[in-house]
PDB file of C-alpha atoms in Angstrom:
ATOM      1  CA  MET A 237      -6.141 -11.961 -34.408  1.00  0.00           C
ATOM      2  CA  SER A 238      -4.332 -15.049 -33.098  1.00  0.00           C
ATOM      3  CA  GLY A 239      -4.051 -15.957 -29.433  1.00  0.00           C
ATOM      4  CA  ALA A 240      -0.419 -14.900 -29.349  1.00  0.00           C
ATOM      5  CA  SER A 241      -1.099 -11.512 -30.919  1.00  0.00           C
ATOM      6  CA  GLN A 242      -3.997 -10.957 -28.500  1.00  0.00           C
ATOM      7  CA  ALA A 243      -1.660 -11.754 -25.595  1.00  0.00           C
ATOM      8  CA  VAL A 244       0.933  -9.330 -26.972  1.00  0.00           C
ATOM      9  CA  ALA A 245      -1.684  -6.591 -27.345  1.00  0.00           C
ATOM     10  CA  ALA A 246      -3.061  -7.184 -23.826  1.00  0.00           C
ATOM     11  CA  LEU A 247       0.395  -7.140 -22.234  1.00  0.00           C
ATOM     12  CA  GLN A 248       1.441  -4.026 -24.148  1.00  0.00           C
ATOM     13  CA  ALA A 249      -1.789  -2.264 -23.116  1.00  0.00           C
ATOM     14  CA  ALA A 250      -1.201  -3.196 -19.460  1.00  0.00           C
ATOM     15  CA  ALA A 251       2.370  -1.896 -19.672  1.00  0.00           C
ATOM     16  CA  GLU A 252       1.220   1.357 -21.303  1.00  0.00           C
ATOM     17  CA  THR A 253      -1.461   1.970 -18.661  1.00  0.00           C
ATOM     18  CA  ALA A 254       0.943   1.243 -15.795  1.00  0.00           C
ATOM     19  CA  TYR A 255       3.619   3.462 -17.319  1.00  0.00           C
ATOM     20  CA  ARG A 256       1.192   6.339 -17.903  1.00  0.00           C
ATOM     21  CA  GLU A 257       0.054   6.365 -14.259  1.00  0.00           C
ATOM     22  CA  VAL A 258       3.573   6.105 -12.836  1.00  0.00           C
ATOM     23  CA  TYR A 259       4.860   8.730 -15.274  1.00  0.00           C
ATOM     24  CA  ARG A 260       2.065  11.135 -14.276  1.00  0.00           C
ATOM     25  CA  ALA A 261       2.843  10.672 -10.587  1.00  0.00           C
ATOM     26  CA  GLY A 262       6.580  11.019 -11.277  1.00  0.00           C
ATOM     27  CA  SER A 263       5.975  14.253 -13.176  1.00  0.00           C
ATOM     28  CA  HIS A 264       4.088  15.662 -10.195  1.00  0.00           C
ATOM     29  CA  LEU A 265       6.979  14.645  -7.926  1.00  0.00           C
ATOM     30  CA  ALA A 266       9.524  16.323 -10.227  1.00  0.00           C
ATOM     31  CA  ARG A 267       7.432  19.492 -10.350  1.00  0.00           C
ATOM     32  CA  ALA A 268       7.081  19.510  -6.549  1.00  0.00           C
ATOM     33  CA  LYS A 269      10.850  19.039  -6.153  1.00  0.00           C
ATOM     34  CA  GLY A 270      11.447  21.993  -8.480  1.00  0.00           C
ATOM     35  CA  ASP A 271       9.059  24.098  -6.402  1.00  0.00           C
ATOM     36  CA  VAL A 272      10.990  23.206  -3.240  1.00  0.00           C
ATOM     37  CA  SER A 273      14.287  24.107  -4.940  1.00  0.00           C
ATOM     38  CA  THR A 274      13.088  27.521  -6.104  1.00  0.00           C
ATOM     39  CA  ALA A 275      11.412  28.556  -2.861  1.00  0.00           C
ATOM     40  CA  SER A 276      13.425  31.107  -0.935  1.00  0.00           C
ATOM     41  CA  ASP A 277      11.964  31.607   2.511  1.00  0.00           C
ATOM     42  CA  VAL A 278      11.637  28.919   5.161  1.00  0.00           C
ATOM     43  CA  VAL A 279       7.835  29.014   5.345  1.00  0.00           C
ATOM     44  CA  GLU A 280       7.555  28.759   1.572  1.00  0.00           C
ATOM     45  CA  VAL A 281      10.025  25.843   1.494  1.00  0.00           C
ATOM     46  CA  MET A 282       8.034  24.029   4.192  1.00  0.00           C
ATOM     47  CA  SER A 283       4.804  24.711   2.307  1.00  0.00           C
ATOM     48  CA  ARG A 284       6.291  23.320  -0.919  1.00  0.00           C
ATOM     49  CA  LEU A 285       7.702  20.354   0.970  1.00  0.00           C
ATOM     50  CA  ILE A 286       4.153  19.360   1.944  1.00  0.00           C
ATOM     51  CA  ASP A 287       3.316  19.103  -1.766  1.00  0.00           C
ATOM     52  CA  PHE A 288       6.560  17.158  -2.319  1.00  0.00           C
ATOM     53  CA  VAL A 289       5.639  14.607   0.378  1.00  0.00           C
ATOM     54  CA  ILE A 290       2.140  14.166  -1.055  1.00  0.00           C
ATOM     55  CA  ALA A 291       3.576  13.732  -4.568  1.00  0.00           C
ATOM     56  CA  ALA A 292       6.094  11.149  -3.320  1.00  0.00           C
ATOM     57  CA  GLU A 293       3.295   9.214  -1.617  1.00  0.00           C
ATOM     58  CA  ALA A 294       1.228   9.352  -4.827  1.00  0.00           C
ATOM     59  CA  LEU A 295       4.206   8.021  -6.813  1.00  0.00           C
ATOM     60  CA  HIS A 296       4.612   5.202  -4.299  1.00  0.00           C
ATOM     61  CA  ASP A 297       0.920   4.312  -4.610  1.00  0.00           C
ATOM     62  CA  ALA A 298       1.053   4.470  -8.425  1.00  0.00           C
ATOM     63  CA  ALA A 299       4.127   2.222  -8.512  1.00  0.00           C
ATOM     64  CA  GLU A 300       2.491  -0.310  -6.180  1.00  0.00           C
ATOM     65  CA  ALA A 301      -0.668  -0.332  -8.309  1.00  0.00           C
ATOM     66  CA  ALA A 302       1.437  -0.747 -11.464  1.00  0.00           C
ATOM     67  CA  CYS A 303       3.260  -3.736  -9.950  1.00  0.00           C
ATOM     68  CA  LYS A 304      -0.014  -5.358  -8.944  1.00  0.00           C
ATOM     69  CA  ASP A 305      -1.639  -4.751 -12.341  1.00  0.00           C
ATOM     70  CA  LEU A 306       1.422  -5.879 -14.319  1.00  0.00           C
ATOM     71  CA  ARG A 307       1.771  -9.054 -12.252  1.00  0.00           C
ATOM     72  CA  ALA A 308      -1.921  -9.815 -12.833  1.00  0.00           C
ATOM     73  CA  ALA A 309      -1.608  -9.174 -16.577  1.00  0.00           C
ATOM     74  CA  LEU A 310       1.508 -11.328 -16.891  1.00  0.00           C
ATOM     75  CA  SER A 311       0.139 -14.214 -14.832  1.00  0.00           C
ATOM     76  CA  GLY A 312      -3.186 -14.051 -16.673  1.00  0.00           C
ATOM     77  CA  GLN A 313      -1.518 -14.199 -20.072  1.00  0.00           C
ATOM     78  CA  MET A 314       0.876 -16.942 -18.963  1.00  0.00           C
ATOM     79  CA  PHE A 315      -2.140 -18.975 -17.847  1.00  0.00           C
ATOM     80  CA  GLU A 316      -4.101 -18.228 -21.022  1.00  0.00           C
ATOM     81  CA  THR A 317      -1.217 -19.105 -23.332  1.00  0.00           C
ATOM     82  CA  GLY A 318      -0.050 -22.096 -21.305  1.00  0.00           C
ATOM     83  CA  ALA A 319       3.432 -20.680 -20.712  1.00  0.00           C
ATOM     84  CA  ALA A 320       4.951 -22.716 -17.872  1.00  0.00           C
ATOM     85  CA  SER A 321       7.761 -20.241 -17.244  1.00  0.00           C
ATOM     86  CA  ILE A 322       9.225 -17.137 -18.826  1.00  0.00           C
ATOM     87  CA  HIS A 323      12.875 -16.166 -18.518  1.00  0.00           C
ATOM     88  CA  GLY A 324      13.684 -12.474 -18.302  1.00  0.00           C
ATOM     89  CA  THR A 325      17.118 -10.886 -18.302  1.00  0.00           C
ATOM     90  CA  TYR A 326      17.704 -11.544 -14.594  1.00  0.00           C
ATOM     91  CA  HIS A 327      14.569 -13.303 -13.349  1.00  0.00           C
ATOM     92  CA  THR A 328      12.311 -16.227 -14.187  1.00  0.00           C
ATOM     93  CA  ALA A 329       8.547 -16.063 -13.806  1.00  0.00           C
ATOM     94  CA  TYR A 330       6.385 -19.141 -13.375  1.00  0.00           C
ATOM     95  CA  LEU A 331       2.886 -19.891 -12.161  1.00  0.00           C
ATOM     96  CA  SER A 332       2.476 -21.713  -8.884  1.00  0.00           C
ATOM     97  CA  LYS A 333      -0.639 -22.933  -7.129  1.00  0.00           C
ATOM     98  CA  ARG A 334      -1.390 -21.584  -3.708  1.00  0.00           C
ATOM     99  CA  PRO A 335      -1.557 -24.072  -0.836  1.00  0.00           C
ATOM    100  CA  ALA A 336      -4.912 -25.290   0.467  1.00  0.00           C
ATOM    101  CA  PHE A 337      -6.451 -23.253   3.275  1.00  0.00           C
ATOM    102  CA  VAL A 338      -9.339 -23.662   5.672  1.00  0.00           C
ATOM    103  CA  SER A 339     -12.481 -21.693   4.975  1.00  0.00           C
ATOM    104  CA  ILE A 340     -14.893 -21.311   7.885  1.00  0.00           C
ATOM    105  CA  ASP A 341     -18.464 -21.338   6.571  1.00  0.00           C
ATOM    106  CA  ASN A 342     -20.263 -21.485   9.933  1.00  0.00           C
ATOM    107  CA  GLU A 343     -18.323 -20.724  13.131  1.00  0.00           C
ATOM    108  CA  ALA A 344     -21.139 -21.985  15.333  1.00  0.00           C
ATOM    109  CA  ALA A 345     -20.884 -25.455  13.787  1.00  0.00           C
ATOM    110  CA  ILE A 346     -17.162 -25.866  14.555  1.00  0.00           C
ATOM    111  CA  PRO A 347     -16.590 -28.480  17.315  1.00  0.00           C
ATOM    112  CA  ALA A 348     -15.317 -27.059  20.626  1.00  0.00           C
ATOM    113  CA  GLU A 349     -12.034 -28.986  20.359  1.00  0.00           C
ATOM    114  CA  PHE A 350     -11.044 -26.700  17.464  1.00  0.00           C
ATOM    115  CA  VAL A 351     -11.961 -23.430  19.180  1.00  0.00           C
ATOM    116  CA  VAL A 352      -9.181 -21.537  20.949  1.00  0.00           C
ATOM    117  CA  GLN A 353      -9.945 -18.689  23.318  1.00  0.00           C
ATOM    118  CA  LYS A 354      -7.147 -16.158  23.489  1.00  0.00           C
ATOM    119  CA  PRO A 355      -7.068 -13.808  26.480  1.00  0.00           C
ATOM    120  CA  THR A 356      -7.497 -10.191  25.505  1.00  0.00           C
ATOM    121  CA  ILE A 357      -6.301  -7.221  27.480  1.00  0.00           C
ATOM    122  CA  ASP A 358      -8.649  -4.263  27.790  1.00  0.00           C
ATOM    123  CA  LYS A 359      -6.179  -1.414  27.229  1.00  0.00           C
ATOM    124  CA  ARG A 360      -8.896   1.234  27.467  1.00  0.00           C
ATOM    125  CA  ALA A 361      -9.879   0.051  30.930  1.00  0.00           C
ATOM    126  CA  ILE A 362      -6.221   0.008  31.986  1.00  0.00           C
ATOM    127  CA  ALA A 363      -5.723   3.562  30.674  1.00  0.00           C
ATOM    128  CA  ALA A 364      -8.842   4.765  32.491  1.00  0.00           C
ATOM    129  CA  ALA A 365      -7.701   3.124  35.754  1.00  0.00           C
ATOM    130  CA  ILE A 366      -4.221   4.646  35.545  1.00  0.00           C
ATOM    131  CA  LYS A 367      -5.711   8.087  34.745  1.00  0.00           C
ATOM    132  CA  ASP A 368      -7.913   7.701  37.839  1.00  0.00           C
ATOM    133  CA  GLY A 369      -4.765   7.134  39.921  1.00  0.00           C
ATOM    134  CA  LYS A 370      -5.143   3.374  40.369  1.00  0.00           C
ATOM    135  CA  PRO A 371      -1.892   1.437  39.862  1.00  0.00           C
ATOM    136  CA  VAL A 372      -2.117  -1.472  37.414  1.00  0.00           C
ATOM    137  CA  ALA A 373       0.629  -4.084  37.846  1.00  0.00           C
ATOM    138  CA  GLY A 374       2.484  -4.766  34.609  1.00  0.00           C
ATOM    139  CA  ALA A 375       1.207  -1.651  32.819  1.00  0.00           C
ATOM    140  CA  SER A 376       2.000   2.022  32.603  1.00  0.00           C
ATOM    141  CA  LEU A 377       0.615   4.929  30.634  1.00  0.00           C
ATOM    142  CA  LEU A 378       3.152   6.370  28.201  1.00  0.00           C
ATOM    143  CA  THR A 379       2.958   9.706  26.456  1.00  0.00           C
ATOM    144  CA  PRO A 380       5.031   9.777  23.299  1.00  0.00           C
ATOM    145  CA  ASN A 381       7.403  12.720  23.243  1.00  0.00           C
ATOM    146  CA  GLU A 382       7.999  12.718  19.485  1.00  0.00           C
ATOM    147  CA  PRO A 383       5.803  14.948  17.316  1.00  0.00           C
ATOM    148  CA  VAL A 384       3.995  13.296  14.413  1.00  0.00           C
ATOM    149  CA  LEU A 385       3.460  15.069  11.114  1.00  0.00           C
ATOM    150  CA  VAL A 386      -0.190  15.084  10.041  1.00  0.00           C
ATOM    151  CA  LEU A 387      -1.141  16.140   6.518  1.00  0.00           C
ATOM    152  CA  ARG A 388      -4.735  17.016   5.710  1.00  0.00           C
ATOM    153  CA  ALA A 389      -6.308  18.315   2.554  1.00  0.00           C
ATOM    154  CA  ARG A 390      -7.390  21.920   2.985  1.00  0.00           C
ATOM    155  CA  LYS A 391     -10.951  22.887   2.264  1.00  0.00           C
ATOM    156  CA  GLU A 392     -10.918  25.729  -0.199  1.00  0.00           C
ATOM    157  CA  ALA A 393     -12.884  28.824   0.766  1.00  0.00           C
ATOM    158  CA  ALA A 394     -16.060  29.173  -1.284  1.00  0.00           C
TER     159      ALA A 394
END
């Protein structure tokens, strides 16, 4: 197998894997949407909507993973084959080097002139003081008025 045919096979396999995972998640979303549409009472619709939300989140996660995996496969094969740039229908892909960055190997060895101390505010202490009735200038304790939806997996009865 030549290098080009190996690259083709690797890219096609990456595309197939990504598609399979996104398709599976999309199928679950479509099924959940159908369940919402066929439910008739408000409690049943809300119950089905929970499954719909979870399926939508799973599709989102699968699509993000597919993008990450496909980008890695494409960049890896471009590097391996020496392709400087590839022109798609509407976009061009090319490899670029990341800029240099500082890696700290031993914080204790860094000279003091390069160490910055940022002030930190102890929000827990402020909350405790306000709850105890002590005023704290520049701070107040807020209680959000908006409910937040929490979804948890149910533990099935044994």
